[in-house]
Amino acid sequence: MKWLSALTLAASGTAWAQGCQVGWSGWPGIRQPTATVDCFLEHDDGSGLALYAGGNFIGGGYDARILRWTGTVWEAFAPTLSSGVICMAPLHGQLYVGGTFIHAGSLHVDCIARWDGAGWSALGQGIWGGPRQVNDMLTFDDGTGPALYVAGQLPMAGGVLAGGIARWTGTIWQNVGQPNPSNSTWVLALGAFDDGSGMRLYAGGQFTSLGGVAANGVARWDGTSWEAVGTAIIPSPYGIMSFCAYPQDPSGPRLYAGGDFLLAGATGVRGIARLNGAEWEAVGTGSAASTGGKIVECMRVFDDGSGGQLYVGGSFTHFNGVPSRGIARWNGRAWSTPGGPLDGNVYALGTSGALPGRSLAVGGTFARAGGDPVPHGLALWNVCQCYADCDQSGASPALNVADFSCFLQRFAVYDFYANCDGSTQYPVMRVEDFACFLTRYAAGCP
């Protein structure tokens, strides 16, 4: 496996060590790059579960488009890609990345590449034939077997006329319906949702037709053909840029769409809508900005202790009239801002078993979160959990001998969780951490 800059842990806030502090924190083990984070993905390439961050990471010892968080260190890919990573997805146990890059090291790949755990490979000729970039990818089975659906500004995919969207089976490129030969179709987002009639693939972006079917900015694929979805989305100018299924919606499972659009018939509503049967409807008044952006870039369902809530990120300053720079959350009834706003935009939200406790990874172009400095473009929203309940087993009683065993094992492998006292001096892991753990265990769980 080829990695560059496996960085050792460095103290950057005690929320990691102390385990039960609600709020924003930076990451340990990351230097201070100039970063733009565009996507997150949880993936195991055979070396263990990790959270991958895609974008651009320059400075602080980095020159990379992808970082990998293993639970103890950040690692950067080598050889690196020649330009930014916008999206990532898995297929058949391998990692696929898309964006604006042309090369992976010395290998010509053209906007999309595959990582097998040891090196990069191209997907045929890649994306070519004019202005091009890959904006989103989704692993989906339309009844013909799992395949990687690739969306963006795609004139050609391999030897196939794409027209904004194409499918990679693992060995060959295929059309998804009848392509638009003019390259005027720009598909920005893909999503999967079952409205009760079976799982369908949704596509959103800048287009007036898809697969030969009239569709204003959003369409649905049933495995055979495309169809329009509602009539209310008005691109302004980008259209839908993200989808998210929200099972916890009080009205029942709903598909949410975010982006840069207006909702027909709903004055002042922009940036977010949900599908209610055959039509889109407002979710409050949506996003707004005094100047510049109003875009919802990403969405993620995250259980922050009060059940699954819908978190949204983007380039907005307010949501439903609430000051919410960069991030907001929806509990099915009302909007709020988690822990105070950021000072920049959010382009990616992610979760992973490699993260400490219950945490939401947040990526973008910000340098402060909730008023506190964080490594540029990367932060965590931490939910309070009982520190002494090391194994988080859910057993009764919550604290038992298994938690001692868990702490010992994590201390032995230098897991940052075991830095109970939050010390910053070398050696970070020391006997005081055992005394700290015993104190917290004796205090019990709230």
Short mmCIF file of C-alpha atoms in Angstrom, two decimals:
data_model
loop_
_atom_site.label_atom_id
_atom_site.label_comp_id
_atom_site.label_asym_id
_atom_site.label_seq_id
_atom_site.Cartn_x
_atom_site.Cartn_y
_atom_site.Cartn_z
CA MET A 1 0.00 0.00 0.00
CA LYS A 2 1.31 3.45 -0.94
CA TRP A 3 0.68 6.23 1.54
CA LEU A 4 2.43 9.53 2.11
CA SER A 5 2.58 11.59 5.30
CA ALA A 6 1.25 9.22 7.94
CA LEU A 7 0.93 11.91 10.59
CA THR A 8 1.21 11.18 14.29
CA LEU A 9 -1.35 12.54 16.71
CA ALA A 10 -1.14 16.11 17.88
CA ALA A 11 -3.39 17.75 20.43
CA SER A 12 -5.95 20.04 18.83
CA GLY A 13 -8.71 20.23 21.41
CA THR A 14 -9.68 18.05 24.33
CA ALA A 15 -13.10 17.00 23.09
CA TRP A 16 -11.52 13.86 21.63
CA ALA A 17 -9.78 12.91 24.81
CA GLN A 18 -12.51 13.80 27.24
CA GLY A 19 -15.24 12.02 25.34
CA CYS A 20 -18.28 13.78 26.78
CA GLN A 21 -18.15 17.34 25.51
CA VAL A 22 -20.94 18.43 23.23
CA GLY A 23 -19.89 20.81 20.49
CA TRP A 24 -17.36 21.51 17.77
CA SER A 25 -13.78 20.30 17.74
CA GLY A 26 -10.89 20.02 15.33
CA TRP A 27 -9.09 16.80 14.50
CA PRO A 28 -5.99 15.51 16.22
CA GLY A 29 -3.19 14.41 13.95
CA ILE A 30 -3.71 16.95 11.20
CA ARG A 31 -1.40 19.80 10.35
CA GLN A 32 -2.64 23.09 9.02
CA PRO A 33 -3.31 22.63 5.30
CA THR A 34 -5.11 25.01 3.00
CA ALA A 35 -8.02 22.70 2.38
CA THR A 36 -11.24 22.42 0.47
CA VAL A 37 -13.15 19.30 1.50
CA ASP A 38 -15.74 18.21 -1.06
CA CYS A 39 -16.73 14.71 0.04
CA PHE A 40 -16.47 12.01 2.72
CA LEU A 41 -16.77 8.23 2.38
CA GLU A 42 -16.48 5.37 4.86
CA HIS A 43 -14.56 2.55 3.16
CA ASP A 44 -12.42 -0.49 3.89
CA ASP A 45 -9.86 -1.19 1.15
CA GLY A 46 -8.65 -4.29 2.98
CA SER A 47 -6.52 -2.46 5.52
CA GLY A 48 -9.33 -1.60 7.92
CA LEU A 49 -12.32 0.68 8.16
CA ALA A 50 -11.48 4.34 7.56
CA LEU A 51 -13.05 7.68 6.74
CA TYR A 52 -11.84 9.15 3.44
CA ALA A 53 -11.92 12.90 2.76
CA GLY A 54 -11.74 14.10 -0.84
CA GLY A 55 -10.91 17.58 -2.12
CA ASN A 56 -7.67 19.57 -2.14
CA PHE A 57 -5.14 19.54 0.71
CA ILE A 58 -2.09 21.74 0.20
CA GLY A 59 0.49 22.83 2.78
CA GLY A 60 1.31 21.59 6.27
CA GLY A 61 3.20 18.67 4.75
CA TYR A 62 0.41 17.78 2.33
CA ASP A 63 0.08 17.78 -1.43
CA ALA A 64 -2.90 15.49 -1.80
CA ARG A 65 -6.47 15.18 -3.05
CA ILE A 66 -7.51 12.44 -0.59
CA LEU A 67 -6.82 12.00 3.12
CA ARG A 68 -7.62 8.83 5.06
CA TRP A 69 -8.51 8.81 8.77
CA THR A 70 -7.84 5.39 10.32
CA GLY A 71 -8.99 6.27 13.82
CA THR A 72 -5.53 7.31 15.01
CA VAL A 73 -3.76 9.13 12.14
CA TRP A 74 -4.43 11.01 8.93
CA GLU A 75 -2.74 9.54 5.88
CA ALA A 76 -2.47 10.98 2.38
CA PHE A 77 -2.55 9.07 -0.89
CA ALA A 78 0.56 8.73 -3.03
CA PRO A 79 0.82 8.97 -5.93
CA THR A 80 -1.58 11.86 -5.79
CA LEU A 81 -4.16 12.97 -8.36
CA SER A 82 -3.46 15.96 -10.59
CA SER A 83 -6.50 17.98 -9.52
CA GLY A 84 -9.41 18.00 -7.11
CA VAL A 85 -11.63 15.10 -6.00
CA ILE A 86 -15.35 15.95 -5.94
CA CYS A 87 -16.96 12.58 -5.16
CA MET A 88 -16.20 9.01 -4.06
CA ALA A 89 -18.11 5.72 -4.05
CA PRO A 90 -17.41 1.99 -3.56
CA LEU A 91 -18.06 -0.85 -6.02
CA HIS A 92 -17.15 -4.52 -5.49
CA GLY A 93 -14.93 -3.58 -2.53
CA GLN A 94 -12.88 -1.05 -4.48
CA LEU A 95 -12.77 2.74 -4.14
CA TYR A 96 -13.77 4.96 -7.06
CA VAL A 97 -13.07 8.69 -7.15
CA GLY A 98 -14.28 11.37 -9.53
CA GLY A 99 -13.52 15.03 -10.13
CA THR A 100 -11.54 17.29 -12.43
CA PHE A 101 -8.18 15.46 -12.41
CA ILE A 102 -6.55 14.05 -15.54
CA HIS A 103 -3.74 11.95 -14.03
CA ALA A 104 -3.24 9.64 -11.05
CA GLY A 105 0.50 9.84 -10.61
CA SER A 106 1.78 9.23 -14.15
CA LEU A 107 -1.33 7.26 -15.19
CA HIS A 108 -3.80 8.97 -17.54
CA VAL A 109 -7.29 8.46 -16.06
CA ASP A 110 -9.40 11.49 -17.15
CA CYS A 111 -11.73 12.54 -14.31
CA ILE A 112 -12.36 9.11 -12.78
CA ALA A 113 -10.11 6.44 -11.27
CA ARG A 114 -10.21 3.21 -9.24
CA TRP A 115 -8.12 2.40 -6.14
CA ASP A 116 -7.74 -1.32 -5.34
CA GLY A 117 -5.82 -0.92 -2.09
CA ALA A 118 -2.42 -0.95 -3.81
CA GLY A 119 -2.60 1.39 -6.79
CA TRP A 120 -4.69 3.39 -9.26
CA SER A 121 -6.22 2.16 -12.52
CA ALA A 122 -8.18 3.84 -15.31
CA LEU A 123 -11.77 3.08 -16.34
CA GLY A 124 -11.20 2.58 -20.05
CA GLN A 125 -10.70 5.98 -21.67
CA GLY A 126 -12.28 7.76 -18.72
CA ILE A 127 -14.41 10.86 -19.42
CA TRP A 128 -13.57 12.77 -22.59
CA GLY A 129 -14.91 14.59 -25.65
CA GLY A 130 -15.16 18.21 -24.45
CA PRO A 131 -15.58 20.16 -21.19
CA ARG A 132 -15.87 17.51 -18.51
CA GLN A 133 -15.94 16.70 -14.81
CA VAL A 134 -17.48 14.08 -12.54
CA ASN A 135 -19.79 15.60 -9.91
CA ASP A 136 -21.40 12.58 -8.25
CA MET A 137 -21.28 8.78 -8.15
CA LEU A 138 -23.62 6.22 -6.62
CA THR A 139 -23.56 2.45 -6.37
CA PHE A 140 -27.03 1.28 -7.40
CA ASP A 141 -28.73 -1.92 -8.57
CA ASP A 142 -31.55 -1.26 -11.04
CA GLY A 143 -32.28 -4.97 -11.36
CA THR A 144 -29.36 -5.80 -13.63
CA GLY A 145 -26.78 -6.04 -10.82
CA PRO A 146 -24.79 -3.50 -8.79
CA ALA A 147 -23.10 -0.86 -10.92
CA LEU A 148 -21.47 2.53 -10.45
CA TYR A 149 -23.62 5.35 -11.78
CA VAL A 150 -21.51 8.38 -12.71
CA ALA A 151 -22.91 11.89 -13.17
CA GLY A 152 -21.56 15.27 -14.19
CA GLN A 153 -20.61 17.01 -17.38
CA LEU A 154 -19.94 13.84 -19.33
CA PRO A 155 -19.70 14.04 -23.13
CA MET A 156 -18.24 10.52 -23.50
CA ALA A 157 -17.57 7.77 -20.96
CA GLY A 158 -15.08 5.34 -22.48
CA GLY A 159 -16.47 4.69 -25.95
CA VAL A 160 -20.07 5.43 -24.91
CA LEU A 161 -22.00 8.63 -25.56
CA ALA A 162 -23.01 9.65 -22.03
CA GLY A 163 -24.89 12.94 -22.09
CA GLY A 164 -24.51 13.69 -18.38
CA ILE A 165 -24.80 10.22 -16.89
CA ALA A 166 -23.33 6.77 -17.54
CA ARG A 167 -22.97 3.40 -15.80
CA TRP A 168 -19.77 1.45 -15.08
CA THR A 169 -20.39 -2.25 -14.50
CA GLY A 170 -16.92 -2.95 -13.16
CA THR A 171 -15.59 -3.82 -16.61
CA ILE A 172 -17.40 -1.70 -19.24
CA TRP A 173 -19.24 1.61 -19.70
CA GLN A 174 -22.96 1.61 -20.59
CA ASN A 175 -25.63 4.18 -21.45
CA VAL A 176 -28.41 4.95 -18.99
CA GLY A 177 -31.28 5.51 -21.37
CA GLN A 178 -31.01 7.61 -24.51
CA PRO A 179 -28.14 10.14 -24.12
CA ASN A 180 -28.30 13.80 -25.12
CA PRO A 181 -25.63 14.24 -27.85
CA SER A 182 -25.22 18.02 -27.33
CA ASN A 183 -23.38 17.81 -23.97
CA SER A 184 -25.81 20.42 -22.60
CA THR A 185 -26.96 18.05 -19.86
CA TRP A 186 -25.13 18.52 -16.56
CA VAL A 187 -26.21 16.06 -13.88
CA LEU A 188 -24.98 17.27 -10.48
CA ALA A 189 -26.55 14.84 -8.02
CA LEU A 190 -27.66 11.23 -7.69
CA GLY A 191 -29.82 9.62 -5.02
CA ALA A 192 -31.73 6.42 -4.31
CA PHE A 193 -35.20 6.26 -2.75
CA ASP A 194 -38.11 3.82 -2.42
CA ASP A 195 -41.45 5.63 -2.40
CA GLY A 196 -43.28 2.34 -1.91
CA SER A 197 -43.10 1.22 -5.52
CA GLY A 198 -39.51 -0.03 -5.39
CA MET A 199 -36.05 1.52 -5.22
CA ARG A 200 -35.44 4.13 -7.91
CA LEU A 201 -32.43 6.20 -8.99
CA TYR A 202 -32.93 9.98 -8.92
CA ALA A 203 -30.88 12.49 -10.90
CA GLY A 204 -30.82 16.27 -10.49
CA GLY A 205 -29.01 19.18 -12.10
CA GLN A 206 -29.03 21.47 -15.10
CA PHE A 207 -31.16 19.85 -17.78
CA THR A 208 -34.53 20.10 -19.43
CA SER A 209 -34.61 16.47 -20.56
CA LEU A 210 -32.92 13.21 -19.61
CA GLY A 211 -32.88 10.00 -21.59
CA GLY A 212 -35.08 11.60 -24.23
CA VAL A 213 -37.78 12.46 -21.65
CA ALA A 214 -38.75 16.04 -20.81
CA ALA A 215 -37.72 16.70 -17.21
CA ASN A 216 -37.00 20.10 -15.67
CA GLY A 217 -33.94 19.55 -13.47
CA VAL A 218 -34.94 16.23 -11.87
CA ALA A 219 -35.74 12.76 -13.20
CA ARG A 220 -36.14 9.18 -11.98
CA TRP A 221 -34.75 5.92 -13.47
CA ASP A 222 -36.70 2.68 -13.00
CA GLY A 223 -34.17 0.39 -14.64
CA THR A 224 -35.68 0.76 -18.10
CA SER A 225 -36.51 4.40 -18.70
CA TRP A 226 -36.43 7.90 -17.24
CA GLU A 227 -39.47 9.86 -16.07
CA ALA A 228 -40.00 13.40 -14.80
CA VAL A 229 -40.54 13.91 -11.06
CA GLY A 230 -42.96 16.71 -10.26
CA THR A 231 -43.08 20.11 -11.90
CA ALA A 232 -41.95 22.50 -9.16
CA ILE A 233 -38.15 22.65 -9.33
CA ILE A 234 -36.77 25.79 -11.03
CA PRO A 235 -32.92 25.80 -11.33
CA SER A 236 -31.40 29.10 -10.13
CA PRO A 237 -29.09 28.44 -11.94
CA TYR A 238 -27.59 25.08 -10.85
CA GLY A 239 -30.65 23.17 -9.73
CA ILE A 240 -30.52 20.12 -7.46
CA MET A 241 -27.03 19.39 -6.10
CA SER A 242 -27.76 16.76 -3.44
CA PHE A 243 -30.35 14.16 -2.43
CA CYS A 244 -31.00 12.52 0.93
CA ALA A 245 -33.62 10.01 2.06
CA TYR A 246 -35.00 10.95 5.48
CA PRO A 247 -36.82 7.97 7.04
CA GLN A 248 -37.54 9.86 10.29
CA ASP A 249 -39.73 12.51 8.67
CA PRO A 250 -42.95 12.76 10.76
CA SER A 251 -44.99 12.31 7.58
CA GLY A 252 -43.19 9.08 6.72
CA PRO A 253 -40.04 8.44 4.69
CA ARG A 254 -39.36 11.33 2.32
CA LEU A 255 -36.74 12.18 -0.29
CA TYR A 256 -35.17 15.60 0.25
CA ALA A 257 -33.45 17.58 -2.49
CA GLY A 258 -30.97 20.39 -1.86
CA GLY A 259 -29.20 22.77 -4.17
CA ASP A 260 -29.66 26.10 -5.88
CA PHE A 261 -33.25 26.27 -7.04
CA LEU A 262 -36.60 27.90 -6.45
CA LEU A 263 -39.83 26.08 -5.73
CA ALA A 264 -42.70 26.98 -8.05
CA GLY A 265 -45.70 28.40 -6.23
CA ALA A 266 -43.79 28.93 -2.97
CA THR A 267 -42.63 32.55 -2.65
CA GLY A 268 -39.22 32.98 -1.02
CA VAL A 269 -38.48 29.26 -0.80
CA ARG A 270 -35.09 28.25 -2.13
CA GLY A 271 -32.46 25.58 -1.82
CA ILE A 272 -34.39 22.66 -0.30
CA ALA A 273 -37.58 20.70 -0.94
CA ARG A 274 -39.04 17.27 -0.20
CA LEU A 275 -40.95 14.90 -2.41
CA ASN A 276 -44.49 14.33 -1.19
CA GLY A 277 -45.95 11.71 -3.48
CA ALA A 278 -45.84 13.09 -6.99
CA GLU A 279 -44.85 16.69 -6.16
CA TRP A 280 -42.17 18.68 -4.37
CA GLU A 281 -43.08 20.79 -1.37
CA ALA A 282 -41.43 23.44 0.80
CA VAL A 283 -39.48 22.67 3.98
CA GLY A 284 -39.83 25.99 5.78
CA THR A 285 -38.51 28.93 3.76
CA GLY A 286 -35.20 27.23 2.99
CA SER A 287 -31.79 28.86 2.72
CA ALA A 288 -30.88 32.48 2.17
CA ALA A 289 -27.87 34.77 2.11
CA SER A 290 -27.55 38.53 2.39
CA THR A 291 -25.03 38.42 -0.45
CA GLY A 292 -23.69 35.58 -2.59
CA GLY A 293 -24.49 31.96 -1.93
CA LYS A 294 -27.77 30.35 -1.00
CA ILE A 295 -26.89 26.81 -1.98
CA VAL A 296 -27.47 23.54 -0.12
CA GLU A 297 -24.44 21.45 -1.12
CA CYS A 298 -24.85 18.32 1.03
CA MET A 299 -27.22 16.52 3.40
CA ARG A 300 -26.83 13.71 5.92
CA VAL A 301 -29.08 11.97 8.45
CA PHE A 302 -27.31 11.87 11.83
CA ASP A 303 -28.52 10.60 15.19
CA ASP A 304 -27.31 13.22 17.65
CA GLY A 305 -29.02 11.57 20.61
CA SER A 306 -32.53 12.78 19.90
CA GLY A 307 -33.18 10.48 16.96
CA GLY A 308 -32.12 10.92 13.37
CA GLN A 309 -32.04 14.54 12.26
CA LEU A 310 -31.37 15.90 8.80
CA TYR A 311 -28.17 17.97 8.72
CA VAL A 312 -27.60 20.22 5.71
CA GLY A 313 -24.47 22.08 4.65
CA GLY A 314 -23.83 24.72 2.04
CA SER A 315 -23.04 28.33 1.23
CA PHE A 316 -25.96 29.94 3.06
CA THR A 317 -26.04 32.39 5.97
CA HIS A 318 -29.60 31.77 7.19
CA PHE A 319 -32.02 28.87 7.17
CA ASN A 320 -35.74 29.42 7.61
CA GLY A 321 -34.86 32.84 9.02
CA VAL A 322 -32.41 31.42 11.60
CA PRO A 323 -28.73 32.56 11.41
CA SER A 324 -27.02 29.34 10.27
CA ARG A 325 -23.82 30.06 8.40
CA GLY A 326 -22.80 26.92 6.55
CA ILE A 327 -24.79 24.32 8.52
CA ALA A 328 -28.32 23.72 9.81
CA ARG A 329 -30.42 20.79 11.01
CA TRP A 330 -34.05 19.73 10.64
CA ASN A 331 -35.85 17.49 13.14
CA GLY A 332 -38.89 17.05 10.95
CA ARG A 333 -40.68 20.08 12.42
CA ALA A 334 -38.22 22.95 12.91
CA TRP A 335 -34.79 24.22 11.84
CA SER A 336 -31.93 24.99 14.25
CA THR A 337 -28.17 25.61 14.23
CA PRO A 338 -25.92 23.01 15.90
CA GLY A 339 -23.49 24.59 18.34
CA GLY A 340 -23.15 27.93 16.64
CA PRO A 341 -22.40 28.76 13.00
CA LEU A 342 -19.18 28.36 11.00
CA ASP A 343 -17.24 31.13 9.27
CA GLY A 344 -17.34 29.54 5.82
CA ASN A 345 -19.10 27.05 3.58
CA VAL A 346 -19.80 23.34 4.10
CA TYR A 347 -19.51 20.96 1.16
CA ALA A 348 -19.42 17.55 2.85
CA LEU A 349 -20.96 15.69 5.80
CA GLY A 350 -19.97 12.17 6.83
CA THR A 351 -20.14 9.49 9.50
CA SER A 352 -17.91 6.49 10.16
CA GLY A 353 -17.16 3.81 12.70
CA ALA A 354 -13.60 5.14 12.61
CA LEU A 355 -14.73 8.35 14.33
CA PRO A 356 -14.77 8.71 18.11
CA GLY A 357 -18.06 8.04 19.89
CA ARG A 358 -20.93 9.64 18.04
CA SER A 359 -19.54 12.32 15.74
CA LEU A 360 -20.44 13.98 12.47
CA ALA A 361 -17.56 14.87 10.14
CA VAL A 362 -17.96 18.29 8.52
CA GLY A 363 -15.84 19.52 5.61
CA GLY A 364 -15.66 22.69 3.56
CA THR A 365 -13.77 25.99 3.44
CA PHE A 366 -14.18 27.27 7.01
CA ALA A 367 -11.50 27.99 9.63
CA ARG A 368 -13.71 28.45 12.72
CA ALA A 369 -16.60 26.39 14.12
CA GLY A 370 -18.84 27.72 16.87
CA GLY A 371 -16.33 30.54 17.40
CA ASP A 372 -13.35 28.23 17.94
CA PRO A 373 -10.45 27.74 15.48
CA VAL A 374 -10.29 24.38 13.69
CA PRO A 375 -7.89 23.04 11.03
CA HIS A 376 -9.00 24.74 7.85
CA GLY A 377 -11.88 22.91 6.22
CA LEU A 378 -12.24 19.99 8.69
CA ALA A 379 -14.25 19.79 11.92
CA LEU A 380 -16.28 17.40 14.05
CA TRP A 381 -19.69 17.90 15.63
CA ASN A 382 -19.48 15.80 18.81
CA VAL A 383 -22.44 14.38 20.70
CA CYS A 384 -22.10 13.73 24.42
CA GLN A 385 -21.54 10.12 25.40
CA CYS A 386 -20.44 8.62 28.68
CA TYR A 387 -16.64 8.41 28.48
CA ALA A 388 -16.28 5.47 30.89
CA ASP A 389 -18.64 3.33 28.77
CA CYS A 390 -15.69 2.49 26.53
CA ASP A 391 -17.28 -0.33 24.54
CA GLN A 392 -20.63 1.46 24.07
CA SER A 393 -22.21 -1.99 24.23
CA GLY A 394 -25.64 -0.89 25.38
CA ALA A 395 -25.55 -3.64 28.00
CA SER A 396 -27.04 -3.26 31.47
CA PRO A 397 -25.34 -2.09 33.59
CA ALA A 398 -23.72 0.32 31.14
CA LEU A 399 -20.43 0.23 33.06
CA ASN A 400 -18.89 -3.19 33.64
CA VAL A 401 -15.61 -5.09 33.47
CA ALA A 402 -15.72 -5.08 29.68
CA ASP A 403 -15.11 -1.33 29.75
CA PHE A 404 -11.83 -1.85 31.62
CA SER A 405 -10.74 -4.38 29.00
CA CYS A 406 -11.75 -1.98 26.23
CA PHE A 407 -9.73 0.87 27.76
CA LEU A 408 -6.64 -1.34 28.14
CA GLN A 409 -6.85 -2.48 24.52
CA ARG A 410 -7.23 1.07 23.22
CA PHE A 411 -4.39 2.31 25.41
CA ALA A 412 -2.17 -0.49 24.09
CA VAL A 413 -2.65 0.56 20.46
CA TYR A 414 -2.24 4.27 21.25
CA ASP A 415 -5.87 5.04 20.44
CA PHE A 416 -6.41 8.72 21.18
CA TYR A 417 -9.55 7.85 23.17
CA ALA A 418 -7.24 6.51 25.91
CA ASN A 419 -5.70 9.96 26.43
CA CYS A 420 -8.26 10.42 29.20
CA ASP A 421 -6.62 13.40 30.89
CA GLY A 422 -6.20 15.30 27.64
CA SER A 423 -2.46 15.75 28.10
CA THR A 424 -0.46 17.36 25.29
CA GLN A 425 3.08 16.59 26.47
CA TYR A 426 5.01 13.58 25.25
CA PRO A 427 4.34 10.80 26.10
CA VAL A 428 0.66 11.54 25.62
CA MET A 429 -0.38 8.08 26.87
CA ARG A 430 0.76 7.59 30.47
CA VAL A 431 -0.21 6.22 33.89
CA GLU A 432 -2.28 9.32 34.68
CA ASP A 433 -4.74 8.19 32.01
CA PHE A 434 -5.50 5.05 34.06
CA ALA A 435 -6.22 7.16 37.13
CA CYS A 436 -8.41 9.45 35.02
CA PHE A 437 -10.39 6.50 33.65
CA LEU A 438 -10.94 5.08 37.15
CA THR A 439 -12.22 8.46 38.34
CA ARG A 440 -14.66 8.71 35.45
CA TYR A 441 -15.78 5.12 35.90
CA ALA A 442 -16.46 5.78 39.59
CA ALA A 443 -18.48 8.87 38.67
CA GLY A 444 -20.76 6.69 36.51
CA CYS A 445 -22.85 7.71 33.54
CA PRO A 446 -25.41 10.54 33.56
#
